[in-house]
PDB file of C-alpha atoms in Angstrom:
ATOM      1  CA  SER A   1     133.995 181.858  97.720  1.00 80.00           C
ATOM      2  CA  SER A   2     131.394 183.799 100.098  1.00 85.00           C
ATOM      3  CA  ALA A   3     129.529 184.517  97.499  1.00 86.00           C
ATOM      4  CA  LEU A   4     128.863 180.649  96.423  1.00 88.00           C
ATOM      5  CA  ASP A   5     128.598 179.875 100.273  1.00 90.00           C
ATOM      6  CA  THR A   6     125.979 182.369 100.684  1.00 90.00           C
ATOM      7  CA  PHE A   7     124.343 180.962  97.188  1.00 88.00           C
ATOM      8  CA  VAL A   8     124.436 177.654  98.102  1.00 88.00           C
ATOM      9  CA  ARG A   9     122.798 178.613 101.813  1.00 90.00           C
ATOM     10  CA  ILE A  10     120.030 180.136 100.195  1.00 88.00           C
ATOM     11  CA  ARG A  11     119.473 177.942  98.010  1.00 87.00           C
ATOM     12  CA  ASP A  12     119.313 174.758 100.326  1.00 86.00           C
ATOM     13  CA  GLN A  13     117.791 176.993 103.637  1.00 88.00           C
ATOM     14  CA  TYR A  14     117.474 173.688 105.477  1.00 88.00           C
ATOM     15  CA  CYS A  15     120.005 170.478 105.698  1.00 90.00           C
ATOM     16  CA  THR A  16     119.566 168.427 102.236  1.00 87.00           C
ATOM     17  CA  TRP A  17     118.790 165.411 104.345  1.00 87.00           C
ATOM     18  CA  PRO A  18     115.370 163.990 103.791  1.00 86.00           C
ATOM     19  CA  GLY A  19     113.315 165.009 106.815  1.00 86.00           C
ATOM     20  CA  CYS A  20     116.080 166.942 108.739  1.00 88.00           C
ATOM     21  CA  ASN A  21     114.636 170.326 109.224  1.00 88.00           C
ATOM     22  CA  ARG A  22     117.783 172.255 110.722  1.00 91.00           C
ATOM     23  CA  GLY A  23     118.537 175.293 109.175  1.00 90.00           C
ATOM     24  CA  VAL A  24     121.981 175.278 106.533  1.00 90.00           C
ATOM     25  CA  TRP A  25     122.872 178.550 108.224  1.00 92.00           C
ATOM     26  CA  THR A  26     124.302 177.066 111.198  1.00 92.00           C
ATOM     27  CA  GLY A  27     125.255 173.487 109.477  1.00 92.00           C
ATOM     28  CA  ASP A  28     128.226 172.679 107.154  1.00 91.00           C
ATOM     29  CA  LEU A  29     128.540 172.658 103.123  1.00 91.00           C
ATOM     30  CA  ASP A  30     129.564 168.899 101.955  1.00 89.00           C
ATOM     31  CA  HIS A  31     130.664 168.438  98.745  1.00 88.00           C
ATOM     32  CA  ILE A  32     129.236 165.296  97.079  1.00 86.00           C
ATOM     33  CA  ALA A  33     131.418 163.840  94.770  1.00 82.00           C
ATOM     34  CA  GLU A  34     134.837 164.179  97.046  1.00 82.00           C
ATOM     35  CA  TYR A  35     137.307 166.834  96.612  1.00 79.00           C
ATOM     36  CA  ASP A  36     140.281 164.783  95.042  1.00 75.00           C
ATOM     37  CA  HIS A  37     143.690 166.277  96.767  1.00 75.00           C
ATOM     38  CA  ASP A  38     145.973 164.438  94.528  1.00 77.00           C
ATOM     39  CA  ASP A  39     143.672 165.379  90.956  1.00 76.00           C
ATOM     40  CA  PRO A  40     141.971 168.334  91.353  1.00 74.00           C
ATOM     41  CA  ASP A  41     140.501 168.288  88.311  1.00 74.00           C
ATOM     42  CA  GLY A  42     139.703 164.529  88.223  1.00 72.00           C
ATOM     43  CA  GLY A  43     136.262 165.489  90.499  1.00 72.00           C
ATOM     44  CA  GLY A  44     135.092 167.201  93.387  1.00 75.00           C
ATOM     45  CA  GLN A  45     135.271 170.846  92.459  1.00 81.00           C
ATOM     46  CA  THR A  46     133.593 173.114  94.813  1.00 83.00           C
ATOM     47  CA  THR A  47     130.743 174.582  92.630  1.00 82.00           C
ATOM     48  CA  ASP A  48     127.252 174.980  93.416  1.00 79.00           C
ATOM     49  CA  VAL A  49     125.667 171.939  91.610  1.00 80.00           C
ATOM     50  CA  ASN A  50     128.600 169.754  93.563  1.00 84.00           C
ATOM     51  CA  LEU A  51     128.088 171.347  97.542  1.00 88.00           C
ATOM     52  CA  GLY A  52     124.874 170.913  99.551  1.00 88.00           C
ATOM     53  CA  GLY A  53     123.938 171.924 102.879  1.00 90.00           C
ATOM     54  CA  LYS A  54     123.942 169.650 105.972  1.00 92.00           C
ATOM     55  CA  CYS A  55     123.561 169.581 109.308  1.00 92.00           C
ATOM     56  CA  ARG A  56     127.056 168.377 111.250  1.00 94.00           C
ATOM     57  CA  PHE A  57     124.796 165.428 112.668  1.00 93.00           C
ATOM     58  CA  HIS A  58     124.467 163.963 108.593  1.00 91.00           C
ATOM     59  CA  HIS A  59     127.333 165.723 107.373  1.00 92.00           C
ATOM     60  CA  ASN A  60     129.329 162.914 109.754  1.00 91.00           C
ATOM     61  CA  LEU A  61     126.995 160.623 109.071  1.00 90.00           C
ATOM     62  CA  LYS A  62     127.377 160.695 105.375  1.00 88.00           C
ATOM     63  CA  THR A  63     131.265 161.238 105.517  1.00 86.00           C
ATOM     64  CA  PHE A  64     131.516 158.841 107.893  1.00 89.00           C
ATOM     65  CA  GLY A  65     128.958 155.939 107.322  1.00 86.00           C
ATOM     66  CA  ASP A  66     127.868 154.332 104.267  1.00 86.00           C
ATOM     67  CA  PHE A  67     125.436 156.654 103.090  1.00 87.00           C
ATOM     68  CA  VAL A  68     125.663 158.107  99.572  1.00 87.00           C
ATOM     69  CA  ASP A  69     124.143 161.303  98.472  1.00 87.00           C
ATOM     70  CA  ASP A  70     123.760 162.858  94.833  1.00 87.00           C
ATOM     71  CA  GLN A  71     122.882 166.270  93.525  1.00 84.00           C
ATOM     72  CA  TYR A  72     122.111 167.420  90.168  1.00 82.00           C
ATOM     73  CA  THR A  73     120.004 169.878  88.079  1.00 81.00           C
ATOM     74  CA  ASP A  74     116.664 169.008  86.908  1.00 81.00           C
ATOM     75  CA  ASP A  75     116.874 169.728  83.078  1.00 82.00           C
ATOM     76  CA  ASP A  76     113.138 170.546  82.792  1.00 82.00           C
ATOM     77  CA  THR A  77     113.041 172.797  85.639  1.00 76.00           C
ATOM     78  CA  GLY A  78     116.731 174.067  86.069  1.00 73.00           C
ATOM     79  CA  ARG A  79     116.419 173.126  90.149  1.00 76.00           C
ATOM     80  CA  VAL A  80     119.572 171.331  92.152  1.00 78.00           C
ATOM     81  CA  VAL A  81     117.264 167.836  93.030  1.00 82.00           C
ATOM     82  CA  SER A  82     119.160 165.863  95.906  1.00 85.00           C
ATOM     83  CA  THR A  83     118.801 162.100  96.714  1.00 86.00           C
ATOM     84  CA  ILE A  84     120.371 160.006  99.397  1.00 87.00           C
ATOM     85  CA  THR A  85     120.886 156.170  98.919  1.00 89.00           C
ATOM     86  CA  THR A  86     120.800 154.060 101.651  1.00 88.00           C
ATOM     87  CA  PRO A  87     123.228 151.463 102.920  1.00 89.00           C
ATOM     88  CA  GLU A  88     120.501 148.960 101.901  1.00 90.00           C
ATOM     89  CA  GLY A  89     120.289 150.610  98.339  1.00 87.00           C
ATOM     90  CA  LEU A  90     117.194 152.325  99.202  1.00 88.00           C
ATOM     91  CA  VAL A  91     116.784 156.254  96.959  1.00 88.00           C
ATOM     92  CA  VAL A  92     115.429 158.658  99.150  1.00 89.00           C
ATOM     93  CA  PRO A  93     114.208 161.836  97.689  1.00 85.00           C
ATOM     94  CA  GLY A  94     115.487 165.150  99.195  1.00 80.00           C
ATOM     95  CA  PRO A  95     113.492 168.076 100.283  1.00 76.00           C
ATOM     96  CA  ALA A  96     110.712 169.012  98.341  1.00 67.00           C
ATOM     97  CA  HIS A  97     111.231 172.676  99.319  1.00 72.00           C
ATOM     98  CA  ASN A  98     114.035 174.761  99.104  1.00 77.00           C
ATOM     99  CA  GLY A  99     115.502 178.413  97.992  1.00 80.00           C
ATOM    100  CA  TYR A 100     113.943 177.976  94.311  1.00 73.00           C
ATOM    101  CA  ASP A 101     109.977 178.340  95.655  1.00 76.00           C
ATOM    102  CA  ILE A 102     110.994 181.853  97.758  1.00 79.00           C
ATOM    103  CA  HIS A 103     113.438 183.348  95.174  1.00 79.00           C
ATOM    104  CA  PRO A 104     112.542 181.915  91.735  1.00 76.00           C
ATOM    105  CA  GLY A 105     115.360 183.908  90.128  1.00 78.00           C
ATOM    106  CA  LEU A 106     118.348 181.304  92.051  1.00 76.00           C
ATOM    107  CA  ALA A 107     117.925 179.205  89.003  1.00 71.00           C
ATOM    108  CA  ASP A 108     119.174 182.356  86.870  1.00 75.00           C
ATOM    109  CA  VAL A 109     122.572 182.639  88.624  1.00 77.00           C
ATOM    110  CA  THR A 110     125.558 180.586  87.610  1.00 75.00           C
ATOM    111  CA  PHE A 111     128.831 180.556  88.855  1.00 73.00           C
ATOM    112  CA  ASP A 112     132.245 180.499  86.366  1.00 73.00           C
ATOM    113  CA  THR A 113     135.440 178.479  87.553  1.00 69.00           C
ATOM    114  CA  PRO A 114     137.611 181.804  88.695  1.00 70.00           C
ATOM    115  CA  ASP A 115     140.961 181.568  87.223  1.00 76.00           C
ATOM    116  CA  PRO A 116     144.013 179.848  89.747  1.00 78.00           C
ATOM    117  CA  PRO A 117     145.506 182.690  91.719  1.00 79.00           C
ATOM    118  CA  PRO A 118     149.035 183.125  90.466  1.00 85.00           C
ATOM    119  CA  SER A 119     151.596 181.551  91.877  1.00 84.00           C
ATOM    120  CA  PRO A 120     153.946 183.168  94.425  1.00 83.00           C
ATOM    121  CA  PRO A 121     157.758 183.983  92.777  1.00 85.00           C
ATOM    122  CA  ARG A 122     160.079 181.370  94.116  1.00 84.00           C
ATOM    123  CA  THR A 123     162.578 182.849  96.627  1.00 82.00           C
ATOM    124  CA  PRO A 124     165.650 181.183  97.042  1.00 77.00           C
ATOM    125  CA  PRO A 125     166.002 179.460 100.628  1.00 74.00           C
ATOM    126  CA  SER A 126     167.419 182.472 103.108  1.00 81.00           C
ATOM    127  CA  ARG A 127     170.779 180.512 104.601  1.00 80.00           C
ATOM    128  CA  ARG A 128     172.436 181.820 107.388  1.00 83.00           C
ATOM    129  CA  ARG A 129     175.725 181.246 105.695  1.00 83.00           C
ATOM    130  CA  THR A 130     176.725 179.959 102.111  1.00 83.00           C
ATOM    131  CA  ARG A 131     177.835 176.819 101.539  1.00 83.00           C
ATOM    132  CA  LEU A 132     181.009 177.651 101.325  1.00 83.00           C
ATOM    133  CA  ALA A 133     181.521 178.956 104.691  1.00 84.00           C
ATOM    134  CA  ASP A 134     179.525 176.076 105.955  1.00 87.00           C
ATOM    135  CA  LYS A 135     182.230 173.543 104.306  1.00 86.00           C
ATOM    136  CA  HIS A 136     184.711 175.915 105.897  1.00 86.00           C
ATOM    137  CA  ALA A 137     183.292 175.908 109.471  1.00 86.00           C
ATOM    138  CA  ARG A 138     182.966 172.308 108.901  1.00 86.00           C
ATOM    139  CA  ARG A 139     186.618 171.581 107.922  1.00 87.00           C
ATOM    140  CA  ARG A 140     187.537 174.131 110.903  1.00 85.00           C
ATOM    141  CA  THR A 141     185.572 172.095 113.615  1.00 88.00           C
ATOM    142  CA  GLU A 142     187.168 168.576 111.959  1.00 88.00           C
ATOM    143  CA  ARG A 143     190.407 170.420 112.476  1.00 86.00           C
ATOM    144  CA  ASN A 144     190.459 170.980 116.006  1.00 85.00           C
ATOM    145  CA  ARG A 145     188.946 167.983 117.068  1.00 85.00           C
ATOM    146  CA  ASN A 146     191.704 165.888 115.427  1.00 82.00           C
ATOM    147  CA  ARG A 147     194.203 168.315 117.178  1.00 83.00           C
ATOM    148  CA  ARG A 148     192.526 167.911 120.265  1.00 85.00           C
ATOM    149  CA  ALA A 149     192.540 164.227 119.834  1.00 80.00           C
ATOM    150  CA  ARG A 150     196.212 164.339 119.173  1.00 77.00           C
ATOM    151  CA  GLU A 151     196.941 166.399 121.726  1.00 76.00           C
ATOM    152  CA  PHE A 152     195.325 163.588 124.216  1.00 71.00           C
ATOM    153  CA  ALA A 153     196.871 161.020 122.313  1.00 68.00           C
ATOM    154  CA  ASP A 154     200.522 162.629 123.151  1.00 64.00           C
ATOM    155  CA  THR A 155     199.764 162.637 126.892  1.00 67.00           C
ATOM    156  CA  ASP A 156     199.867 158.904 127.081  1.00 66.00           C
ATOM    157  CA  ALA A 157     202.421 157.132 128.368  1.00 68.00           C
ATOM    158  CA  PRO A 158     204.666 155.382 125.741  1.00 68.00           C
ATOM    159  CA  PRO A 159     204.643 151.416 125.576  1.00 68.00           C
ATOM    160  CA  PRO A 160     204.888 148.951 127.036  1.00 70.00           C
ATOM    161  CA  PHE A 161     201.321 148.972 127.641  1.00 59.00           C
TER     162      PHE A 161
END
């Protein structure tokens, strides 16, 4: 939702990659645990804790590289903490400063999972003609083809060949 998008951007303010100071308003929101299109309940849900703001460069570096990011809520402070693990296994803490410092009430904001949208009513496929009309048209076409083939065969000279 746009409210979730705005909340995450206010919370993160800058790219969550350690040392990057690009603003998140011009960047991407990245799923920390990748969304599973085959099993949406299996992980990667679009929630405030599973989204992190990243500039396009670091989003692509994480997506197509061997870097692993993690994000969790600190039980003591209620703040979201992010880390990056390099391909060599070094764990680098994310930014020390975020929107909680400017807007302390952010820790009190919660998002409930919205109800899934209602499925649209099933409508039968629209056909130009009914199946019966298609079958009759196919038979007429076949009869006409057979008649033309017979007429052509009747114009051939009689044996011997």
